[in-house]
Short mmCIF file of C-alpha atoms in Angstrom, two decimals:
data_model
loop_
_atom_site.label_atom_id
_atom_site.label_comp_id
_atom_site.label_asym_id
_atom_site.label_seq_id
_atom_site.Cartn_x
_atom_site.Cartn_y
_atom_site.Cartn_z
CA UNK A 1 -13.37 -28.39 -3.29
CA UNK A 2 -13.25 -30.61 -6.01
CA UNK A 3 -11.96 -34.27 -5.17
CA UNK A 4 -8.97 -33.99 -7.61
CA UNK A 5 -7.32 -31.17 -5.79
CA UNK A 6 -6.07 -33.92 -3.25
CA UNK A 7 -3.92 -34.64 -5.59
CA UNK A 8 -1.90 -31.51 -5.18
CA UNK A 9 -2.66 -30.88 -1.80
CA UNK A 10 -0.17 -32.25 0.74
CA UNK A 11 0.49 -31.83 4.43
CA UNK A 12 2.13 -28.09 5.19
CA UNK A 13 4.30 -29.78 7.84
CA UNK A 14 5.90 -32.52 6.35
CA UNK A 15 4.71 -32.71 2.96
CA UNK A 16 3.29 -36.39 2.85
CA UNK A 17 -0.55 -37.29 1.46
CA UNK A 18 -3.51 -36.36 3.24
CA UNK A 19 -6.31 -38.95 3.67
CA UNK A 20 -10.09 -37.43 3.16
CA UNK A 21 -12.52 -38.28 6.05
CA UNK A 22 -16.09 -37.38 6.80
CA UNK A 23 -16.46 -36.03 3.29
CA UNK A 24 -19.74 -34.29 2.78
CA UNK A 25 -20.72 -34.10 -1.09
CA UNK A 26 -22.69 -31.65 -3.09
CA UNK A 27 -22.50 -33.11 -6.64
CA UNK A 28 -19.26 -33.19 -7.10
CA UNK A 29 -17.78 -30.91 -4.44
CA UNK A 30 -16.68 -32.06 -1.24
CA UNK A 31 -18.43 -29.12 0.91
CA UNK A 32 -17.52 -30.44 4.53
CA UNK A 33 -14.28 -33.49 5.61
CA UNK A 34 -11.64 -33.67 6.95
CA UNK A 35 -7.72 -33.81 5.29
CA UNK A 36 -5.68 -36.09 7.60
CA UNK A 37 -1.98 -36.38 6.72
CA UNK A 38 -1.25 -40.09 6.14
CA UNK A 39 2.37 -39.56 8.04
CA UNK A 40 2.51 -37.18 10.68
CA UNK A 41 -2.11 -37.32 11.67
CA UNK A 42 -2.38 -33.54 11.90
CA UNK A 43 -6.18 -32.97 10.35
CA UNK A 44 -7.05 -29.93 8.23
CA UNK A 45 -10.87 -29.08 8.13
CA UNK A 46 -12.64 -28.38 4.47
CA UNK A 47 -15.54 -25.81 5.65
CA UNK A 48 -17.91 -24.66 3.08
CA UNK A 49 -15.98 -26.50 0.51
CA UNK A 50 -12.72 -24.65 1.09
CA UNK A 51 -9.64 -26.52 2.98
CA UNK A 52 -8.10 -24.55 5.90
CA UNK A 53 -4.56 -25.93 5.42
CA UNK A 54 -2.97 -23.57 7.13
CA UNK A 55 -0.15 -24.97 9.34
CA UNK A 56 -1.79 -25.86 12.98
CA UNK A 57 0.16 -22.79 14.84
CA UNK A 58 -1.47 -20.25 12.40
CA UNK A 59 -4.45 -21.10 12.69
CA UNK A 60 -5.34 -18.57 15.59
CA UNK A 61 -4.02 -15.88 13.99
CA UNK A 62 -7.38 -14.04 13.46
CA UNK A 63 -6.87 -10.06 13.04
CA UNK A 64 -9.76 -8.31 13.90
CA UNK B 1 1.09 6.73 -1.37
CA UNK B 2 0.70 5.03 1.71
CA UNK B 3 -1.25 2.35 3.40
CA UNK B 4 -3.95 5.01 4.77
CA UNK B 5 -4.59 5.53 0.90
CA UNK B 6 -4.87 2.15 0.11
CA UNK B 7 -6.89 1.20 2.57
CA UNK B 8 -10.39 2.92 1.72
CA UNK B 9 -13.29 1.25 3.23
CA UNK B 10 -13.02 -2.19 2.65
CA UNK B 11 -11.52 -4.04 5.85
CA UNK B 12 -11.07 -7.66 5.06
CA UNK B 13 -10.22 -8.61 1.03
CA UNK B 14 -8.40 -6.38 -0.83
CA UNK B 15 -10.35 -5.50 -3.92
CA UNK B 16 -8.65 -5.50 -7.53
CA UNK B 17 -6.41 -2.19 -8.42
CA UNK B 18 -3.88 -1.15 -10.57
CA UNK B 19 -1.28 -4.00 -9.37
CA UNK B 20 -3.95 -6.72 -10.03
CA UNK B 21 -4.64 -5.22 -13.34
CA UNK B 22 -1.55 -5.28 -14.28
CA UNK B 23 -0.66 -9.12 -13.17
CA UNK B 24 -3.92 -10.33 -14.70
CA UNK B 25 -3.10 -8.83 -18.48
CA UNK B 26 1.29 -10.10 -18.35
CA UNK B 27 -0.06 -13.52 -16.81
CA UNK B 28 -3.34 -13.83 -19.33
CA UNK B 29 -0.71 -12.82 -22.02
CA UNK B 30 1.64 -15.60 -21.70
CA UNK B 31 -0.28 -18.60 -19.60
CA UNK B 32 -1.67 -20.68 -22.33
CA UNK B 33 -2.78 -23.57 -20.20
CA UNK B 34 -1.53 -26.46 -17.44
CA UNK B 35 -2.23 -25.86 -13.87
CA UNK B 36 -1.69 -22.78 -12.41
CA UNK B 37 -1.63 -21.44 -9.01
CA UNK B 38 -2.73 -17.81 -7.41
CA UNK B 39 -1.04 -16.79 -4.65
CA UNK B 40 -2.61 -14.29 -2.24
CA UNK B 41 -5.51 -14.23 -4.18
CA UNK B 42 -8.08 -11.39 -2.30
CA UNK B 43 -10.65 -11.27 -4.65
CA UNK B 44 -10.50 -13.60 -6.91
CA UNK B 45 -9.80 -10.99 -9.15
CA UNK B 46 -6.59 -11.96 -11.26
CA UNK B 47 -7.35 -16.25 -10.92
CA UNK B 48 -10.68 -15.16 -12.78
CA UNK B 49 -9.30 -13.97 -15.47
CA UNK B 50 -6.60 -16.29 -15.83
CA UNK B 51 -9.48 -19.02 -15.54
CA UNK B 52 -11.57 -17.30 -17.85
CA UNK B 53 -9.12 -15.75 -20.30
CA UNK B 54 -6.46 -19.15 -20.89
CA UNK B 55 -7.49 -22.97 -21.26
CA UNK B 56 -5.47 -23.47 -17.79
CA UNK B 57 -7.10 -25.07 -14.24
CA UNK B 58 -6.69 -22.34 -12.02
CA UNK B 59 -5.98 -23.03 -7.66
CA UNK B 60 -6.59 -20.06 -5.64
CA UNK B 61 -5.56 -19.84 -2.67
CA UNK B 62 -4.82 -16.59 0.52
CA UNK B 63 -4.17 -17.17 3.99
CA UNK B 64 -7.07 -15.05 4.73
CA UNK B 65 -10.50 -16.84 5.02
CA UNK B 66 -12.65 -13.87 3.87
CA UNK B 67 -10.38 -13.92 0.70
CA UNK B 68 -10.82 -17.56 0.25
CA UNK B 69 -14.69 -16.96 0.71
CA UNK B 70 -14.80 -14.40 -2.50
CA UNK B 71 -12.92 -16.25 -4.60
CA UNK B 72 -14.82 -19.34 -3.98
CA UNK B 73 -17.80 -17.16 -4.91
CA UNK B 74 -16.67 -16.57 -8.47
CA UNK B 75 -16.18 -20.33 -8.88
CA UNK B 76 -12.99 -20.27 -8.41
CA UNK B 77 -11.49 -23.73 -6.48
CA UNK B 78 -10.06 -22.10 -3.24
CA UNK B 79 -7.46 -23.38 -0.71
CA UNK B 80 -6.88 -21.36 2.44
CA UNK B 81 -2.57 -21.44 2.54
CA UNK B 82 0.31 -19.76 3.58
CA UNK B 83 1.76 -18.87 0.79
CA UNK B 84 3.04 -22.52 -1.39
CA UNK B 85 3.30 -24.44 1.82
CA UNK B 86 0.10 -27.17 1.56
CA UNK B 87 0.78 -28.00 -2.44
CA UNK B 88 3.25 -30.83 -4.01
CA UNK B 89 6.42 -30.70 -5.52
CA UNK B 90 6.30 -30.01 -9.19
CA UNK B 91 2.81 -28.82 -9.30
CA UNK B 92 2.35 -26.35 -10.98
CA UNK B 93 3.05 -24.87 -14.86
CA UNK B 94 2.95 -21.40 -13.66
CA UNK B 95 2.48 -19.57 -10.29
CA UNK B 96 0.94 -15.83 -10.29
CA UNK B 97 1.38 -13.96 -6.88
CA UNK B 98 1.15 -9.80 -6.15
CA UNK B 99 2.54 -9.48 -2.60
CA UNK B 100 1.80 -7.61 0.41
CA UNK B 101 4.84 -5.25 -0.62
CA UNK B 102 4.43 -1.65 0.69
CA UNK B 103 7.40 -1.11 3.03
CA UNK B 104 5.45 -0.28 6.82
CA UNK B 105 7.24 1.40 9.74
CA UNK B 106 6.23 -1.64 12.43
CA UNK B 107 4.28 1.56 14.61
CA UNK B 108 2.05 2.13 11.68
CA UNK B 109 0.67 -1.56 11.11
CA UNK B 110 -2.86 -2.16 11.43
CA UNK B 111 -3.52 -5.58 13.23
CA UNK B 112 -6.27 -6.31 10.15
CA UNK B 113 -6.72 -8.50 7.10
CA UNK B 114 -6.03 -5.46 4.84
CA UNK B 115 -3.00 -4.73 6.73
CA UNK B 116 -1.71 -8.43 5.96
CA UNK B 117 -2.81 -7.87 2.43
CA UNK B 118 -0.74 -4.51 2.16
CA UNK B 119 2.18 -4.62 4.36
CA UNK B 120 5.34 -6.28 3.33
CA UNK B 121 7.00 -5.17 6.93
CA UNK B 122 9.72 -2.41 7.29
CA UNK B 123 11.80 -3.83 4.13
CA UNK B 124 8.74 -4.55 1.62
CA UNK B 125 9.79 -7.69 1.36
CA UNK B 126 9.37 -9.37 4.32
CA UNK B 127 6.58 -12.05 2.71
CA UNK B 128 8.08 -12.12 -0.50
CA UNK B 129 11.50 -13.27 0.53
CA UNK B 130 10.06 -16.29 2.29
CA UNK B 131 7.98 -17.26 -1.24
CA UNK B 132 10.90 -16.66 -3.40
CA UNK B 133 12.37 -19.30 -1.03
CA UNK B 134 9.62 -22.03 -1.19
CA UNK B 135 7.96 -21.53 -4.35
CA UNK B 136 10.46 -23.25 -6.46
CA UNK B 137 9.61 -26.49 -4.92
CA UNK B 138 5.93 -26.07 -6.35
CA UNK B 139 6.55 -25.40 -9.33
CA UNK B 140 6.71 -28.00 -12.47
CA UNK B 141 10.11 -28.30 -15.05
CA UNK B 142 9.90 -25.58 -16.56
CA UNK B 143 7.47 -23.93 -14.91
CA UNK B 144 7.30 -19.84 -14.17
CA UNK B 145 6.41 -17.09 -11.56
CA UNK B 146 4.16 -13.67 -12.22
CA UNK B 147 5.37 -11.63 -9.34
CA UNK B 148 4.42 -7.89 -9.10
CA UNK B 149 6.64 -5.31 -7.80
CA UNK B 150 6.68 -1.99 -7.05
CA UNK B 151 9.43 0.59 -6.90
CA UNK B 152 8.69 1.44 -3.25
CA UNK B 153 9.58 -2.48 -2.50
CA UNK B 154 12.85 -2.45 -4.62
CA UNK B 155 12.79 -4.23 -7.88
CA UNK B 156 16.62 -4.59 -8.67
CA UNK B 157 16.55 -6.40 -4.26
CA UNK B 158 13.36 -8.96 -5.50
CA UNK B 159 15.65 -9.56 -8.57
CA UNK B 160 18.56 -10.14 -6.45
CA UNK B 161 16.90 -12.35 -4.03
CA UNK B 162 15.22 -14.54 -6.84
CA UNK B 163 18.92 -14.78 -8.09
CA UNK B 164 19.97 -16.00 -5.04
CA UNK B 165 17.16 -18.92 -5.11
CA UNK B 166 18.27 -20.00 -9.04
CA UNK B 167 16.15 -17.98 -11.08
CA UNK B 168 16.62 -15.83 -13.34
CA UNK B 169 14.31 -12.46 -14.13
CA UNK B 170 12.85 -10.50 -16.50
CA UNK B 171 10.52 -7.81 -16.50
CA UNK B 172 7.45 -8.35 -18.73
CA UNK B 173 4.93 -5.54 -17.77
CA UNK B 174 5.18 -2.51 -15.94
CA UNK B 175 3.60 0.74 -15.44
CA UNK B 176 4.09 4.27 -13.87
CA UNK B 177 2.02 6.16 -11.42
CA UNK B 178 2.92 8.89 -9.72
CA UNK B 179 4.33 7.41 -6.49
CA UNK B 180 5.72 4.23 -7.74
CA UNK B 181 6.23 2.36 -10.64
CA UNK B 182 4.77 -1.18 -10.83
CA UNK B 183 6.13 -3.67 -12.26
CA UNK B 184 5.72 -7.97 -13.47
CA UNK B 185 8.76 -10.23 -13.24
CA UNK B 186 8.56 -13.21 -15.24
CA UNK B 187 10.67 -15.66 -12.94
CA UNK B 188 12.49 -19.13 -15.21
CA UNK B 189 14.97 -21.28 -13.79
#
Protein backbone atom coordinates (compact mmCIF):
# COMPACT_ATOMS: atom_id res chain seq x y z
CA UNK A 1 0.00 0.00 0.00
CA UNK A 2 0.93 3.31 -0.77
CA UNK A 3 1.68 5.63 2.35
CA UNK A 4 -1.12 8.13 1.40
CA UNK A 5 -3.91 5.67 1.78
CA UNK A 6 -3.52 6.27 5.67
CA UNK A 7 -5.09 9.07 5.06
CA UNK A 8 -8.40 7.46 4.33
CA UNK A 9 -7.95 4.54 6.26
CA UNK A 10 -9.34 4.68 9.82
CA UNK A 11 -10.01 2.21 12.59
CA UNK A 12 -13.29 -0.17 11.65
CA UNK A 13 -14.23 0.00 15.35
CA UNK A 14 -14.28 3.37 16.31
CA UNK A 15 -13.25 5.29 13.45
CA UNK A 16 -10.18 7.29 14.92
CA UNK A 17 -6.46 7.40 13.02
CA UNK A 18 -4.31 4.55 12.81
CA UNK A 19 -0.58 4.97 13.59
CA UNK A 20 1.90 2.93 11.03
CA UNK A 21 4.52 0.71 12.83
CA UNK A 22 7.17 -1.67 11.65
CA UNK A 23 6.71 -0.39 8.12
CA UNK A 24 8.66 -2.39 5.62
CA UNK A 25 9.28 -0.33 2.25
CA UNK A 26 9.69 -1.35 -1.30
CA UNK A 27 10.15 2.02 -3.10
CA UNK A 28 7.38 3.54 -2.27
CA UNK A 29 5.03 0.83 -1.01
CA UNK A 30 4.77 -0.12 2.42
CA UNK A 31 4.86 -4.11 1.80
CA UNK A 32 4.85 -5.28 5.58
CA UNK A 33 3.62 -2.80 9.22
CA UNK A 34 1.47 -2.62 11.26
CA UNK A 35 -1.90 -0.01 11.46
CA UNK A 36 -2.44 0.72 15.18
CA UNK A 37 -5.52 2.83 15.97
CA UNK A 38 -4.30 5.93 17.86
CA UNK A 39 -7.63 5.64 20.27
CA UNK A 40 -8.87 2.38 20.98
CA UNK A 41 -4.78 0.15 20.18
CA UNK A 42 -6.45 -2.60 18.15
CA UNK A 43 -3.49 -3.33 15.34
CA UNK A 44 -4.34 -4.27 11.74
CA UNK A 45 -1.47 -6.14 9.86
CA UNK A 46 -0.40 -4.84 6.10
CA UNK A 47 0.84 -8.37 4.54
CA UNK A 48 2.24 -8.29 1.13
CA UNK A 49 1.42 -4.69 0.89
CA UNK A 50 -2.31 -5.12 1.45
CA UNK A 51 -3.98 -4.01 4.98
CA UNK A 52 -6.20 -6.67 6.63
CA UNK A 53 -8.59 -4.16 8.28
CA UNK A 54 -11.10 -6.27 8.81
CA UNK A 55 -12.75 -5.77 12.24
CA UNK A 56 -10.78 -8.18 14.90
CA UNK A 57 -13.96 -10.72 15.28
CA UNK A 58 -13.90 -11.38 11.46
CA UNK A 59 -10.89 -12.10 11.10
CA UNK A 60 -11.30 -16.00 11.57
CA UNK A 61 -13.84 -16.24 9.33
CA UNK A 62 -11.88 -18.33 6.73
CA UNK A 63 -14.34 -20.50 4.37
CA UNK A 64 -12.70 -23.27 3.03
CA UNK B 1 -30.10 -19.25 -13.03
CA UNK B 2 -28.81 -20.29 -9.90
CA UNK B 3 -25.72 -20.34 -7.83
CA UNK B 4 -24.69 -23.97 -9.22
CA UNK B 5 -24.52 -22.00 -12.65
CA UNK B 6 -22.60 -19.35 -11.46
CA UNK B 7 -20.30 -21.07 -9.78
CA UNK B 8 -18.17 -22.91 -12.61
CA UNK B 9 -14.78 -23.86 -11.56
CA UNK B 10 -13.30 -21.10 -9.99
CA UNK B 11 -13.57 -21.44 -6.02
CA UNK B 12 -12.16 -18.36 -4.45
CA UNK B 13 -12.54 -14.78 -6.65
CA UNK B 14 -15.29 -14.38 -8.66
CA UNK B 15 -14.15 -13.63 -12.16
CA UNK B 16 -15.73 -10.64 -14.28
CA UNK B 17 -19.35 -11.43 -16.01
CA UNK B 18 -22.13 -9.79 -17.32
CA UNK B 19 -22.90 -7.76 -13.92
CA UNK B 20 -19.25 -6.49 -13.83
CA UNK B 21 -19.51 -5.56 -17.40
CA UNK B 22 -22.17 -3.78 -17.00
CA UNK B 23 -20.98 -1.65 -13.71
CA UNK B 24 -17.59 -1.02 -15.33
CA UNK B 25 -19.17 0.76 -18.73
CA UNK B 26 -22.33 3.11 -16.39
CA UNK B 27 -19.39 3.87 -13.79
CA UNK B 28 -16.48 4.54 -16.67
CA UNK B 29 -19.34 6.60 -18.34
CA UNK B 30 -19.96 9.07 -15.72
CA UNK B 31 -16.73 8.98 -13.14
CA UNK B 32 -14.57 11.65 -14.53
CA UNK B 33 -12.09 11.76 -11.71
CA UNK B 34 -11.63 12.31 -7.58
CA UNK B 35 -11.22 9.31 -5.47
CA UNK B 36 -13.20 6.50 -5.90
CA UNK B 37 -13.81 3.42 -4.06
CA UNK B 38 -14.64 -0.44 -5.27
CA UNK B 39 -16.53 -2.31 -3.16
CA UNK B 40 -16.36 -6.12 -3.28
CA UNK B 41 -13.95 -5.93 -5.80
CA UNK B 42 -13.09 -9.98 -6.86
CA UNK B 43 -11.01 -9.45 -9.60
CA UNK B 44 -10.03 -6.36 -9.96
CA UNK B 45 -12.02 -6.37 -12.85
CA UNK B 46 -14.37 -3.17 -12.77
CA UNK B 47 -11.54 -0.83 -10.39
CA UNK B 48 -9.27 -1.54 -13.56
CA UNK B 49 -11.14 -0.06 -15.78
CA UNK B 50 -12.32 2.69 -13.81
CA UNK B 51 -8.45 3.26 -13.08
CA UNK B 52 -7.58 2.88 -16.51
CA UNK B 53 -10.55 4.36 -18.36
CA UNK B 54 -11.15 7.96 -15.98
CA UNK B 55 -8.36 10.36 -14.49
CA UNK B 56 -9.74 9.14 -10.89
CA UNK B 57 -7.42 7.27 -7.90
CA UNK B 58 -9.08 4.16 -7.60
CA UNK B 59 -9.22 2.00 -3.68
CA UNK B 60 -10.11 -1.51 -4.03
CA UNK B 61 -11.03 -3.24 -1.56
CA UNK B 62 -13.21 -7.21 -0.70
CA UNK B 63 -13.37 -8.87 2.46
CA UNK B 64 -11.91 -11.82 0.82
CA UNK B 65 -8.04 -12.06 0.84
CA UNK B 66 -7.71 -14.05 -2.44
CA UNK B 67 -9.74 -11.11 -4.01
CA UNK B 68 -7.54 -8.56 -2.47
CA UNK B 69 -4.49 -10.66 -3.81
CA UNK B 70 -5.78 -10.29 -7.69
CA UNK B 71 -6.53 -7.00 -7.59
CA UNK B 72 -3.33 -6.06 -6.07
CA UNK B 73 -1.87 -7.96 -9.02
CA UNK B 74 -3.25 -5.60 -11.64
CA UNK B 75 -1.80 -2.67 -9.69
CA UNK B 76 -4.57 -1.87 -8.24
CA UNK B 77 -4.07 -0.30 -4.34
CA UNK B 78 -6.03 -2.99 -2.31
CA UNK B 79 -7.55 -2.87 1.23
CA UNK B 80 -8.97 -6.07 2.68
CA UNK B 81 -12.65 -4.52 4.31
CA UNK B 82 -15.96 -5.27 5.17
CA UNK B 83 -17.73 -3.50 3.08
CA UNK B 84 -17.07 0.81 3.92
CA UNK B 85 -16.24 0.07 7.49
CA UNK B 86 -12.10 0.88 7.70
CA UNK B 87 -12.40 4.31 5.38
CA UNK B 88 -13.15 8.10 6.64
CA UNK B 89 -16.00 10.16 6.54
CA UNK B 90 -16.36 12.07 3.36
CA UNK B 91 -13.95 10.08 1.38
CA UNK B 92 -14.84 9.39 -1.41
CA UNK B 93 -16.31 11.22 -4.91
CA UNK B 94 -17.93 8.10 -5.98
CA UNK B 95 -18.35 4.51 -4.62
CA UNK B 96 -18.90 1.47 -7.24
CA UNK B 97 -20.11 -1.84 -5.57
CA UNK B 98 -21.98 -5.16 -7.41
CA UNK B 99 -23.23 -7.20 -4.43
CA UNK B 100 -23.45 -10.69 -3.46
CA UNK B 101 -27.29 -10.47 -4.49
CA UNK B 102 -28.71 -13.86 -5.65
CA UNK B 103 -31.47 -14.68 -3.14
CA UNK B 104 -30.09 -18.42 -1.43
CA UNK B 105 -32.39 -20.80 0.45
CA UNK B 106 -29.91 -20.93 3.82
CA UNK B 107 -29.77 -25.18 3.00
CA UNK B 108 -28.22 -24.44 -0.31
CA UNK B 109 -25.19 -22.12 0.83
CA UNK B 110 -21.83 -23.21 0.17
CA UNK B 111 -19.48 -22.38 3.20
CA UNK B 112 -16.83 -20.87 0.32
CA UNK B 113 -15.43 -17.58 -0.92
CA UNK B 114 -17.63 -17.84 -4.07
CA UNK B 115 -20.55 -18.48 -2.00
CA UNK B 116 -19.83 -15.06 -0.06
CA UNK B 117 -19.27 -13.51 -3.42
CA UNK B 118 -22.75 -14.80 -4.76
CA UNK B 119 -25.16 -15.12 -2.02
CA UNK B 120 -27.08 -12.20 -0.77
CA UNK B 121 -28.97 -14.71 1.91
CA UNK B 122 -32.69 -15.78 1.60
CA UNK B 123 -33.87 -12.01 0.74
CA UNK B 124 -30.94 -10.99 -1.82
CA UNK B 125 -30.28 -8.36 0.10
CA UNK B 126 -28.98 -9.35 3.12
CA UNK B 127 -25.27 -7.52 2.42
CA UNK B 128 -26.63 -4.83 0.56
CA UNK B 129 -28.97 -3.51 3.18
CA UNK B 130 -26.16 -3.19 5.69
CA UNK B 131 -23.98 -0.98 2.83
CA UNK B 132 -26.87 1.10 1.90
CA UNK B 133 -26.74 1.82 5.66
CA UNK B 134 -23.00 2.73 6.10
CA UNK B 135 -21.91 3.88 2.86
CA UNK B 136 -23.27 7.30 3.11
CA UNK B 137 -20.86 8.13 5.77
CA UNK B 138 -17.94 7.46 3.17
CA UNK B 139 -18.90 9.20 0.77
CA UNK B 140 -17.82 13.04 -0.09
CA UNK B 141 -20.69 16.17 -0.67
CA UNK B 142 -21.92 15.28 -3.40
CA UNK B 143 -20.60 12.23 -3.93
CA UNK B 144 -22.49 8.98 -5.71
CA UNK B 145 -23.02 5.12 -5.59
CA UNK B 146 -22.82 2.48 -8.78
CA UNK B 147 -24.81 -0.33 -7.32
CA UNK B 148 -25.86 -3.30 -9.55
CA UNK B 149 -29.04 -5.05 -9.23
CA UNK B 150 -30.71 -7.73 -10.50
CA UNK B 151 -34.39 -8.54 -10.85
CA UNK B 152 -34.06 -11.77 -8.84
CA UNK B 153 -32.83 -9.35 -5.78
CA UNK B 154 -35.74 -6.79 -6.24
CA UNK B 155 -34.90 -3.50 -7.73
CA UNK B 156 -38.05 -1.35 -6.78
CA UNK B 157 -36.94 -3.08 -2.48
CA UNK B 158 -32.93 -1.72 -3.11
CA UNK B 159 -34.70 1.51 -4.28
CA UNK B 160 -36.86 1.56 -1.35
CA UNK B 161 -34.24 0.84 1.13
CA UNK B 162 -31.78 3.52 -0.36
CA UNK B 163 -34.88 5.84 0.13
CA UNK B 164 -35.08 5.02 3.48
CA UNK B 165 -31.19 5.98 4.06
CA UNK B 166 -31.73 9.68 2.09
CA UNK B 167 -30.98 8.92 -1.31
CA UNK B 168 -32.53 9.15 -4.04
CA UNK B 169 -32.26 6.61 -7.32
CA UNK B 170 -32.05 6.34 -10.71
CA UNK B 171 -31.39 3.72 -13.02
CA UNK B 172 -28.54 4.43 -15.49
CA UNK B 173 -27.74 1.03 -17.21
CA UNK B 174 -29.43 -2.09 -17.43
CA UNK B 175 -29.69 -5.14 -19.41
CA UNK B 176 -31.83 -8.32 -20.02
CA UNK B 177 -30.92 -11.94 -19.96
CA UNK B 178 -33.02 -14.53 -19.88
CA UNK B 179 -33.40 -15.16 -16.13
CA UNK B 180 -33.04 -11.74 -14.82
CA UNK B 181 -32.62 -8.41 -15.78
CA UNK B 182 -29.58 -6.47 -14.46
CA UNK B 183 -29.56 -3.40 -13.68
CA UNK B 184 -27.07 0.09 -12.34
CA UNK B 185 -28.55 2.54 -9.84
CA UNK B 186 -26.95 5.75 -9.76
CA UNK B 187 -27.47 6.62 -5.92
CA UNK B 188 -27.37 11.06 -5.06
CA UNK B 189 -28.39 12.45 -1.93
Amino acid sequence: MKESLLEILCCPLDKHDLELEDAEYDGDEVISGTLVCSECGERYAIEDGIPNLLPPDMREETPA
Amino acid sequence: MDLADRRGLETDVYQPAEDSQLLADAACRRIDDGLVLEVGTGSGYVADRIATETDARVIASDVNPHACRQARERGLEAVRADLVSPFVDDAFDAVAFNPPYLPTEEDAEWDDWMERALSGGESGREVIDPFLAAVGRVLAPGGVVYLLVSSLTGVDEVVERAGEEGFSAVAVADESFPFETLTVLELVR
